[in-house]
Coordinates of C-alpha atoms and ligand atoms in Angstrom, one line a residue:
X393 CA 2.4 0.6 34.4
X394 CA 1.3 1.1 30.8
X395 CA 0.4 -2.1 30.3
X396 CA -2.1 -2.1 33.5
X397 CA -3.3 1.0 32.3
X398 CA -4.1 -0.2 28.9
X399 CA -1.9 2.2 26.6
X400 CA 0.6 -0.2 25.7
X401 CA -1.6 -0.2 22.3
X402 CA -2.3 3.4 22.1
X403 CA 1.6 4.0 22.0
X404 CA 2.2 1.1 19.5
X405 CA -0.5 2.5 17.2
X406 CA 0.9 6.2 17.7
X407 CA 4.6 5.3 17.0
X408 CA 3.9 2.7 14.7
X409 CA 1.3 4.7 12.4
X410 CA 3.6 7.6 11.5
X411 CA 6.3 5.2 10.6
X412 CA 4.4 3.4 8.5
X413 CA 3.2 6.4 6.5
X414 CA 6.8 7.3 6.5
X415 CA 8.3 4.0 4.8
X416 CA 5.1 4.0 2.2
X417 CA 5.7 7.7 1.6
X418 CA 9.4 7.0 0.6
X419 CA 8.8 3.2 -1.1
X420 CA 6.1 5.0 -3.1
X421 CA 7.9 7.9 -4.3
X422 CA 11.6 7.2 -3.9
X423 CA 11.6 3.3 -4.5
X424 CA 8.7 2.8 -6.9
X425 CA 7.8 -0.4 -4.9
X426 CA 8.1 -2.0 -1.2
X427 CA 11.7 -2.9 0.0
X428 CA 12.0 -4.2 3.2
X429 CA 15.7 -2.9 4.7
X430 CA 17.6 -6.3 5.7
X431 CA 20.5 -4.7 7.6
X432 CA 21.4 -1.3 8.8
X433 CA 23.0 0.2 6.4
X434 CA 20.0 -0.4 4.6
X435 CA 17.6 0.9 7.7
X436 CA 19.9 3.9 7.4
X437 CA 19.3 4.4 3.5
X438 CA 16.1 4.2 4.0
X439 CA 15.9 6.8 6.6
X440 CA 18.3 9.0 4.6
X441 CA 15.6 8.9 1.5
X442 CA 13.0 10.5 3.9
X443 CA 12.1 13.9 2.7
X444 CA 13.4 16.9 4.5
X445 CA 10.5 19.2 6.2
X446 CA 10.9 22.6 5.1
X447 CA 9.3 25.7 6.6
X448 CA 6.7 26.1 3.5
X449 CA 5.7 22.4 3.9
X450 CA 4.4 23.4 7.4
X451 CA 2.6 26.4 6.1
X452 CA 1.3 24.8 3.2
X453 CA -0.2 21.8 5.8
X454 CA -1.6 24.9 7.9
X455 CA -2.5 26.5 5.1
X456 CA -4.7 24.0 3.5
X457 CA -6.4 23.7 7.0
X458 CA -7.2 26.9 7.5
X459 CA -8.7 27.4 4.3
X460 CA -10.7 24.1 4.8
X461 CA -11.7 25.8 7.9
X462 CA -13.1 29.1 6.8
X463 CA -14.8 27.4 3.9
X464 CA -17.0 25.5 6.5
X465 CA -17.3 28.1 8.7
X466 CA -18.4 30.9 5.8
X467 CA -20.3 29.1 3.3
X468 CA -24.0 28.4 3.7
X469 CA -25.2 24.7 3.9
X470 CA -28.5 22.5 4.9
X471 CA -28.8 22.7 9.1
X472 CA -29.0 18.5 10.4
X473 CA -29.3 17.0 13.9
X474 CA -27.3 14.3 14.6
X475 CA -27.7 11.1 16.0
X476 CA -29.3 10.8 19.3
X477 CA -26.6 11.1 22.0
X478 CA -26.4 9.1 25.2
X479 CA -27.6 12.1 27.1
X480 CA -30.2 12.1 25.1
X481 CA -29.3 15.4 22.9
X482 CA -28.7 15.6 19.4
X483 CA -25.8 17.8 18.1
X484 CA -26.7 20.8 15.2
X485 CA -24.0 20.3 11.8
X486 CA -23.8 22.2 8.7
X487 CA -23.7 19.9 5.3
X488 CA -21.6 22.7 3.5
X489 CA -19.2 19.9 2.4
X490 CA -19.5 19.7 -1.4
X491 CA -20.2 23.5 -1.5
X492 CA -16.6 23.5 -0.3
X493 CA -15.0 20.5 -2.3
X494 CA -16.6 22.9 -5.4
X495 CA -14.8 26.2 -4.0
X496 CA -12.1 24.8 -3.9
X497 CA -11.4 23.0 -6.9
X498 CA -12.4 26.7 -8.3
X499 CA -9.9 28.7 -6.4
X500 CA -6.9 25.9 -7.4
X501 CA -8.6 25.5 -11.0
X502 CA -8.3 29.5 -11.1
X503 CA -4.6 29.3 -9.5
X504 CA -3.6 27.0 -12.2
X505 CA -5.2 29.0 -15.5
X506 CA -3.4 32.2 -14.1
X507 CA 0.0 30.5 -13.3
X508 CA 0.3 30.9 -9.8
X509 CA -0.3 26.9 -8.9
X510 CA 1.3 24.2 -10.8
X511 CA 0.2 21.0 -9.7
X512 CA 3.0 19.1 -11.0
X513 CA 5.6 20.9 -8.2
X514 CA 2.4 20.0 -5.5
X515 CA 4.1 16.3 -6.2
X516 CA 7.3 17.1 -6.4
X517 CA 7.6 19.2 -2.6
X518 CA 4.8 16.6 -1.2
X519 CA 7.4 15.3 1.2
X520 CA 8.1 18.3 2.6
X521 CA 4.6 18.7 4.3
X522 CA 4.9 14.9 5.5
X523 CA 7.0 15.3 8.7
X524 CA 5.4 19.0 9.8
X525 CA 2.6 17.2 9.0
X526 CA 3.3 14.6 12.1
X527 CA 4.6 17.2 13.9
X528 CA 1.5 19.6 13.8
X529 CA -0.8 16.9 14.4
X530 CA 1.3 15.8 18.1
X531 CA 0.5 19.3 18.8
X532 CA -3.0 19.1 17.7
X533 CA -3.3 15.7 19.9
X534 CA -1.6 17.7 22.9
X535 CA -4.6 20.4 21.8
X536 CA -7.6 17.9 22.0
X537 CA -6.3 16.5 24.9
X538 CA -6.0 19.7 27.0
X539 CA -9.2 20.7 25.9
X540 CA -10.9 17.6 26.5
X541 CA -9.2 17.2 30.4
X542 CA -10.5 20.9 31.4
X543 CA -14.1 19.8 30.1
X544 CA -14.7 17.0 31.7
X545 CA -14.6 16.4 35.4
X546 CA -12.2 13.9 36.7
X547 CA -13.7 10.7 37.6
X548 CA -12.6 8.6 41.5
X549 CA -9.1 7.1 41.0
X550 CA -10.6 3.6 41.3
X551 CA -13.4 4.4 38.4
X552 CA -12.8 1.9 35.7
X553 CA -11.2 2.7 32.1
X554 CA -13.9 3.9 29.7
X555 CA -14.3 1.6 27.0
X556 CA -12.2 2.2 23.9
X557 CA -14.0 3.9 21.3
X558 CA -17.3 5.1 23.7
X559 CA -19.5 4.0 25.7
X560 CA -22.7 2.1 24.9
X561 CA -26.0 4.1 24.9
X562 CA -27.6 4.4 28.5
X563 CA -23.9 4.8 30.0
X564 CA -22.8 8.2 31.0
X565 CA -22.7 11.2 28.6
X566 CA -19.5 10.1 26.6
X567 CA -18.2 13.9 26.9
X568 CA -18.2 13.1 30.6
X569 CA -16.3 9.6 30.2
X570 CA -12.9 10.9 31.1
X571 CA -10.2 8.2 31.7
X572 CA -8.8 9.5 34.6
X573 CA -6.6 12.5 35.0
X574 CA -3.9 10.4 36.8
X575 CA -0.8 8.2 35.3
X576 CA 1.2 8.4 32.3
X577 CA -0.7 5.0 30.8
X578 CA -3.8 6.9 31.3
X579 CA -2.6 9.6 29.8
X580 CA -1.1 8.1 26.3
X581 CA -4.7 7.0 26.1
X582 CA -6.4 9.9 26.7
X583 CA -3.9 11.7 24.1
X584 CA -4.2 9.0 21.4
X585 CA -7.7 7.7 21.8
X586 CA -9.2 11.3 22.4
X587 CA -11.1 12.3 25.8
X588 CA -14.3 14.4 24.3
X589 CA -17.0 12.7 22.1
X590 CA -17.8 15.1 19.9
X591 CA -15.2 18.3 21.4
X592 CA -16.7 21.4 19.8
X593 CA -15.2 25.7 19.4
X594 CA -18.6 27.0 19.6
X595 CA -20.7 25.7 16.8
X596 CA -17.5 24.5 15.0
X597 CA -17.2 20.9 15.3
X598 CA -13.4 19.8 15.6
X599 CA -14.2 15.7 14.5
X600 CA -16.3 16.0 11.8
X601 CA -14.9 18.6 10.1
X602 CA -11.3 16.5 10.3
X603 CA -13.3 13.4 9.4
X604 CA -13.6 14.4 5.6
X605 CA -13.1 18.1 4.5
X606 CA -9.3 18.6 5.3
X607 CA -8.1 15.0 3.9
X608 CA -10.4 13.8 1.8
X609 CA -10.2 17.0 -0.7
X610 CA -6.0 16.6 0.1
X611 CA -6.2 13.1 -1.0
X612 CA -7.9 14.1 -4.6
X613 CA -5.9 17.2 -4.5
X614 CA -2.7 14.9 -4.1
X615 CA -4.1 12.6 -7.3
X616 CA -4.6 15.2 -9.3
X617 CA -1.0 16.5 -8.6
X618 CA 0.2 12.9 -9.2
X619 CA -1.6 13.2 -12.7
X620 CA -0.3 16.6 -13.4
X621 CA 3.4 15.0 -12.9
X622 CA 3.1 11.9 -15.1
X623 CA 2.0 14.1 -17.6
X624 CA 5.0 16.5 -17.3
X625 CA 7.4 13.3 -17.5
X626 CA 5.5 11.2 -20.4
X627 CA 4.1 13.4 -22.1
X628 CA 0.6 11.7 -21.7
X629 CA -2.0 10.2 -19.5
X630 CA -2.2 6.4 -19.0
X631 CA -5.0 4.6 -18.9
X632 CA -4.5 3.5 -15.2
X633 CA -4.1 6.5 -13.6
X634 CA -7.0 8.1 -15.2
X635 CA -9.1 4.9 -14.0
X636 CA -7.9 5.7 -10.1
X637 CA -8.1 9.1 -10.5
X638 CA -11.9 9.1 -11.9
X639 CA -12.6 6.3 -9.1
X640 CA -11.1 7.8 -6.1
X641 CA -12.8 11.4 -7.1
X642 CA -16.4 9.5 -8.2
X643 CA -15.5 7.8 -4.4
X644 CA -15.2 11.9 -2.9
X645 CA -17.7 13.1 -4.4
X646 CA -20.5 10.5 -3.4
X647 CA -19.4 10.9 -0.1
X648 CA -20.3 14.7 -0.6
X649 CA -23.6 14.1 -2.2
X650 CA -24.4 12.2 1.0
X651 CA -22.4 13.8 3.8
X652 CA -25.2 13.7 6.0
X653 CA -24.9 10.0 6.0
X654 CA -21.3 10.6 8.4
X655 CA -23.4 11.4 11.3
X656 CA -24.6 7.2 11.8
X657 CA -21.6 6.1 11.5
X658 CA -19.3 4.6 14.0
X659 CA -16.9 7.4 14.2
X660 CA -18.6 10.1 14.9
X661 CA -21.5 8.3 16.7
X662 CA -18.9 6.4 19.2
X663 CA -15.2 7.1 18.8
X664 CA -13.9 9.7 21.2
X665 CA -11.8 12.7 18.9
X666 CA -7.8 12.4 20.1
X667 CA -4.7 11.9 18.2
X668 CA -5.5 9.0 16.3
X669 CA -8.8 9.9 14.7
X670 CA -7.1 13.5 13.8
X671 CA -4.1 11.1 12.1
X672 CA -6.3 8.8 10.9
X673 CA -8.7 12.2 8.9
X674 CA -5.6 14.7 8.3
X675 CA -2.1 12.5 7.5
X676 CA -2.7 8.9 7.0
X677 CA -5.9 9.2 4.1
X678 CA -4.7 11.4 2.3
X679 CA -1.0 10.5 2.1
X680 CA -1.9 6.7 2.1
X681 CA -5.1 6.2 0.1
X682 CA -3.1 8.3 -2.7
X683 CA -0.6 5.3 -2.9
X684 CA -1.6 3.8 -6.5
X685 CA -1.3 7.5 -7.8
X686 CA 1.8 7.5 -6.6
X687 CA 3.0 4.8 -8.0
X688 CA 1.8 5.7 -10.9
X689 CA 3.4 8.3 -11.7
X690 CA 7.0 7.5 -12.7
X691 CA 5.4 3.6 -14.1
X692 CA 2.5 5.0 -15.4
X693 CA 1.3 1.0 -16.2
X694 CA -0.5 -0.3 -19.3
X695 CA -3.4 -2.6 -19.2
X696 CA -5.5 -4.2 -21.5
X697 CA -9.0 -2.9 -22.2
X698 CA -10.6 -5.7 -20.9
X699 CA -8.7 -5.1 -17.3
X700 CA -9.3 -1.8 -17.2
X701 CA -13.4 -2.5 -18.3
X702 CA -13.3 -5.5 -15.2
X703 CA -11.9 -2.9 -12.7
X704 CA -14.3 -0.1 -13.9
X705 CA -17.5 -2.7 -13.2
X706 CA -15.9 -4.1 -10.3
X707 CA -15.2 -0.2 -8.6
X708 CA -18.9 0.4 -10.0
X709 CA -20.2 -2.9 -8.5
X710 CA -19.1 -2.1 -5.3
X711 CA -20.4 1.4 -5.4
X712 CA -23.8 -0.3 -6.0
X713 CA -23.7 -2.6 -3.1
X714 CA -22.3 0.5 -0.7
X715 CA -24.3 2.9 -1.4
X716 CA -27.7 1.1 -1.9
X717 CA -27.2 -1.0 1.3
X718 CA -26.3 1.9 3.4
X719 CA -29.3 3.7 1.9
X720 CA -31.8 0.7 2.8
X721 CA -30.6 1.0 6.3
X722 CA -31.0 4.9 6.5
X723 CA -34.9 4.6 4.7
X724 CA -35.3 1.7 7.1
X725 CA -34.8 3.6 10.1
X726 CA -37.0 6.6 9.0
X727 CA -39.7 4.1 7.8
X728 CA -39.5 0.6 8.5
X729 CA -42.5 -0.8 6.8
X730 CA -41.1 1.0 3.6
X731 CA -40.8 -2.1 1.3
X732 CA -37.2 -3.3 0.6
X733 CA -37.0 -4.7 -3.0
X734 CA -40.7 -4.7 -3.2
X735 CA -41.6 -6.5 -0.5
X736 CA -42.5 -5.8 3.1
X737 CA -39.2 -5.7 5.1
X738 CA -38.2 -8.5 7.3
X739 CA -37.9 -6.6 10.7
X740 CA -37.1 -7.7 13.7
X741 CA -38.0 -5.9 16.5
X742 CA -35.6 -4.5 19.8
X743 CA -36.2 -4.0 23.4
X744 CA -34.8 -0.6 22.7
X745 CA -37.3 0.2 20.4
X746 CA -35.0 0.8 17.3
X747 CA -35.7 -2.4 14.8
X748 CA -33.1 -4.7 13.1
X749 CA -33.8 -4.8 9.2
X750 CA -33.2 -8.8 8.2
X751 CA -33.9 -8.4 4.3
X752 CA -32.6 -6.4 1.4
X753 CA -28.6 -6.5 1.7
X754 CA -29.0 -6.8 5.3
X755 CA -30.6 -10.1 5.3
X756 CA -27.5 -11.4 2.6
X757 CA -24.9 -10.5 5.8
X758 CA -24.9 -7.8 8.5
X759 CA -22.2 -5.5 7.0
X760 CA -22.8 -5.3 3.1
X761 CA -22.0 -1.4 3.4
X762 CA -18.5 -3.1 3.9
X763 CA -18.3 -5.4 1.3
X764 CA -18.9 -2.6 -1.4
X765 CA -16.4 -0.4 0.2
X766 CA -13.6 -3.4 0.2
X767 CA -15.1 -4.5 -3.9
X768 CA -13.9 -0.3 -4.8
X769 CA -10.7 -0.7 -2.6
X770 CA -9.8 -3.7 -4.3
X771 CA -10.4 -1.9 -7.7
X772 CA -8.4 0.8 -7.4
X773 CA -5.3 -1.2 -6.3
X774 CA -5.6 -3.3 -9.1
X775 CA -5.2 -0.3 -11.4
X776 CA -1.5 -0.8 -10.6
X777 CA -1.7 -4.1 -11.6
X778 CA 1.2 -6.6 -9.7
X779 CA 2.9 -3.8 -7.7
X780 CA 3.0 -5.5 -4.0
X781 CA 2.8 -1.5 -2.6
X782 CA -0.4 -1.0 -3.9
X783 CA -2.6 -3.4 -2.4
X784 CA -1.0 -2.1 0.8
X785 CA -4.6 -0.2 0.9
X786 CA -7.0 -3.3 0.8
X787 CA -4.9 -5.3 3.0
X788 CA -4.8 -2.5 5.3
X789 CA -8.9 -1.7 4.5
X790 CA -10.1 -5.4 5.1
X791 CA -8.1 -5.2 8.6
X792 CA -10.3 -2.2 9.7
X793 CA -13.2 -3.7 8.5
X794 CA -12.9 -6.8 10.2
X795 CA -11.8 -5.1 13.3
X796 CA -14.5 -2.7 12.9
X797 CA -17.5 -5.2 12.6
X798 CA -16.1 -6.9 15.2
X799 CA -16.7 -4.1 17.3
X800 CA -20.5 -3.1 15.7
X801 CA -21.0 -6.4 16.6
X802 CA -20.3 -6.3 20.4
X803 CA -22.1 -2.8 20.6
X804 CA -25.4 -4.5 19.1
X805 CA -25.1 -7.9 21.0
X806 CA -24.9 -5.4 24.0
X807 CA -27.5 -3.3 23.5
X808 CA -30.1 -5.6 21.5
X809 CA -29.5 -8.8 23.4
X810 CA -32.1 -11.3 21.9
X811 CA -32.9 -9.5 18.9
X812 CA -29.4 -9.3 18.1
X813 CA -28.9 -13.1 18.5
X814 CA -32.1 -13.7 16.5
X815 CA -30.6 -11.6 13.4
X816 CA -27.3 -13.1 13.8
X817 CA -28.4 -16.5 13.6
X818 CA -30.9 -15.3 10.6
X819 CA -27.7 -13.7 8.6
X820 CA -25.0 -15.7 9.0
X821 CA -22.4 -13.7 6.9
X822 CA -20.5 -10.8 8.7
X823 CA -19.1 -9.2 5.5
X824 CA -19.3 -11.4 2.4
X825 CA -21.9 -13.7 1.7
X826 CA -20.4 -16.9 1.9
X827 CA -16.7 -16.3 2.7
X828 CA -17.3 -14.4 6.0
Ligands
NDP1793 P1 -22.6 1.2 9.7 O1 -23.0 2.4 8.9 O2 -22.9 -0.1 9.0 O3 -23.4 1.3 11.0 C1 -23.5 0.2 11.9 C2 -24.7 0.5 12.8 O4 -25.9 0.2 12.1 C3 -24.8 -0.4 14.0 O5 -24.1 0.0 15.1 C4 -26.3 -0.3 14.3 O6 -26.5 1.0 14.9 C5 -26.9 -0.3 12.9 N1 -27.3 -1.6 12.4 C6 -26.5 -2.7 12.3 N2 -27.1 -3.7 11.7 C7 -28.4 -3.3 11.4 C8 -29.5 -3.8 10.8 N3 -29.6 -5.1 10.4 N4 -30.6 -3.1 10.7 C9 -30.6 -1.8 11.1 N5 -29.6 -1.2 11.7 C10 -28.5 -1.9 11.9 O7 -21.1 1.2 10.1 P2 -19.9 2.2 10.0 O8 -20.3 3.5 10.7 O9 -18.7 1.5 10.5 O10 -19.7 2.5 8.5 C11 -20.4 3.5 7.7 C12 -19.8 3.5 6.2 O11 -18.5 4.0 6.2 C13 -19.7 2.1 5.7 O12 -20.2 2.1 4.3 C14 -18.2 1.8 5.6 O13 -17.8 1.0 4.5 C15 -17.6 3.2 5.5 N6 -16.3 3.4 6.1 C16 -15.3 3.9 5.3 C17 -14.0 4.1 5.8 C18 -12.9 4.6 5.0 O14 -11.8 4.9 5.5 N7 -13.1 4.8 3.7 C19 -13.7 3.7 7.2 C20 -14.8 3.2 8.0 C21 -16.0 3.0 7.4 P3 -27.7 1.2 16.0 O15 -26.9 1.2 17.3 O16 -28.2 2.6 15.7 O17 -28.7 0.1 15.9

């Protein structure tokens, strides 16, 4: 039954996700590095080294949500439409979100000068908000769910299964695309994979809100604390974890500076909002893409100056390529006769009407935005130079990625036909010029 239905995934992804965060969680900060249990008695070590969830953890996890919340509800920001929807409409947001990442590094900078915060205990009780954590966001999934199945109206019993992660433009309204409301396979996918589009408390906007402000901040606020600790133990900052810290937040606070820029992408413009999306924004960034921090902090790692000057150019090098390229594509689309390195752009035009930009970055291989965001990934994780545990990140990175263009690519071929065979066989290389 759940495999006809599709949700033998969906269930592997929703058990196997929160045990992975688990077993990094407790290799990163009870282990130091990865160690795979070969028996089990060893399993059973490893399961007795998870942290214990206390009552504040929860609170704190709430906490730091609902003041996340109320910052994006209260303070004032620059009013965007987003993309075009399938029903034709376009959604209203507020860009408040580096107002907010300001605010509150003020309110902890403030707790810490008057003595109420120390970020050095934020590392040390971190486990605790780990499992309520998990537990908060099944109840958030059974939340979005509900939500989502009393919106939309259930389709015939014989409709076929919604494609995972939206439809394509011209299909139905995606708010409307419920699964079905019959069948436990149907409904582990309508829990995990998310049933509403873009699911919305008034003007509040549950997905992209999750998508940065709630884990993003945690996951600078959790480096920060992971700073704060080595210091208390070594009496001193090394080299490394200032590199990953100063990355990672550089990494935050460009994504800030152009939050506006979350409203193309694939998530928000095409991936329904369940359970996994709300893991993916509120447990597993910023309790996984804090990893090197982590590990930094009882090895606090030494490298030489000409390591730490290749990572620097090679994080800033792939902040070039990310940025720029995604930038070229958004000017393209408002303007595409702009010139792209001065020239005309190479433009190739779509039965939709939307053109396909062949030159810049875009005409060296159709996801350059990617390659830049795997050349930083890659950076960071070499911070922590030949710990297995860190480059858990860009192993884990270039699977999304690949997985991810796979699917852009199957949206385009779908909805540009020609034009989208004609670029492909113009730019040959998905990701990285020359290797893929
Ligand atoms: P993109 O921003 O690259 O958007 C892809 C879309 O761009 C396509 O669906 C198509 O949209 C349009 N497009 C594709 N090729 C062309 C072209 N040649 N000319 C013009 N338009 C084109 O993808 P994502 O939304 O996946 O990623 C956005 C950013 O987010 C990336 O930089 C990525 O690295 C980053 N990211 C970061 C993650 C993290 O956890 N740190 C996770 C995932 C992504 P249309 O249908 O409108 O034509």
């Amino acid at each position: 039954m759940a495999k006809r239905n599709g949700s033998l995934g969906p269930l592997a992804i929703l058990l196997g996700t929160q045990l992975v965060v688990l077993y990094l969680f407790v290799c990163a900060t009870r282990l130091g590095g990865l160690a795979l249990p070969r028996s089990l008695e060893e399993l059973r070590l490893l399961v007795a080294l998870l942290p214990a969830p206390t009552l504040a953890g929860a609170l704190l996890f709430l906490g730091w949500f609902a003041l996340q919340a109320l910052l994006d509800r209260s303070l004032p920001g620059r009013g965007v439409l987003g993309a075009t929807l399938a029903d034709g409409t376009r959604l209203p947001y507020r860009m408040n979100g580096l107002l907010a990442l300001c605010v509150t590094f003020a309110l902890l900078g403030a707790g810490v000068a008057l003595g109420w915060l120390a970020p050095a205990r934020l590392h040390d009780r971190l486990g605790e908000l780990l499992l309520p954590g998990l537990a908060l966001l099944l109840g958030f999934g059974v939340f979005l769910l509900a939500l989502g199945r009393a919106r939309t109206p259930a389709p015939p019993a014989d409709e076929p299964l919604a494609v995972a992660g939206g439809l394509e433009p011209g299909a139905a309204a995606p708010s409307a695309a419920r699964t079905s409301s019959l069948g436990l396979g149907r409904l582990i996918r309508d829990f995990v994979l998310g049933v509403e589009l873009n699911p919305r408390l008034g003007s509040f906007d549950l997905k992209f809100f999750c998508e940065s402000r709630v884990g993003l901040i945690g996951w600078i606020v959790i480096d920060l604390a992971c700073a704060a600790k080595q210091l208390e133990l070594h009496g001193r900052l090394s080299a490394p974890m200032l590199l990953v810290c100063a990355c990672q937040l550089h990494y935050v606070l460009d994504y800030f500076w152009h939050e506006e820029a979350i409203l193309s992408t694939w998530d928000i413009r095409h991936e329904r909002f369940g359970w996994m999306l709300a893991f993916g924004d509120l447990v597993w960034v910023p309790f996984t893409y804090s990893l090197q921090a982590l590990l930094l902090v009882a090895q606090p790692g030494s490298l030489s100056t000409l390591a730490l000057g290749g990572i620097a150019l090679l994080h800033l090098a792939g902040y070039l390529v990310f940025r720029l390229s995604n930038l070229q594509k958004h000017r393209f689309r408002a303007d595409p006769s702009a010139p792209i390195w001065g020239r005309p752009p190479l433009v190739i035009e779509t039965a939709p009407g939307t053109p396909l930009l062949a030159s810049g970055f875009w005409g060296l291989a159709r996801h350059p935005n990617y390659a830049g965001d795997l050349m930083m990934g890659l950076a960071w994780c070499l911070c922590c130079g030949a710990r297995p545990l860190a480059y858990f990140y860009i192993v884990y990175f270039t699977i999304l990625l690949v997985h991810r263009e796979r699917r852009d690519a199957a949206h385009c071929a779908a909805r540009y036909g020609e034009a989208w065979q004609a670029y492909t066989a113009r730019v040959r290389y998905r990701i990285l010029p020359y290797l893929y």
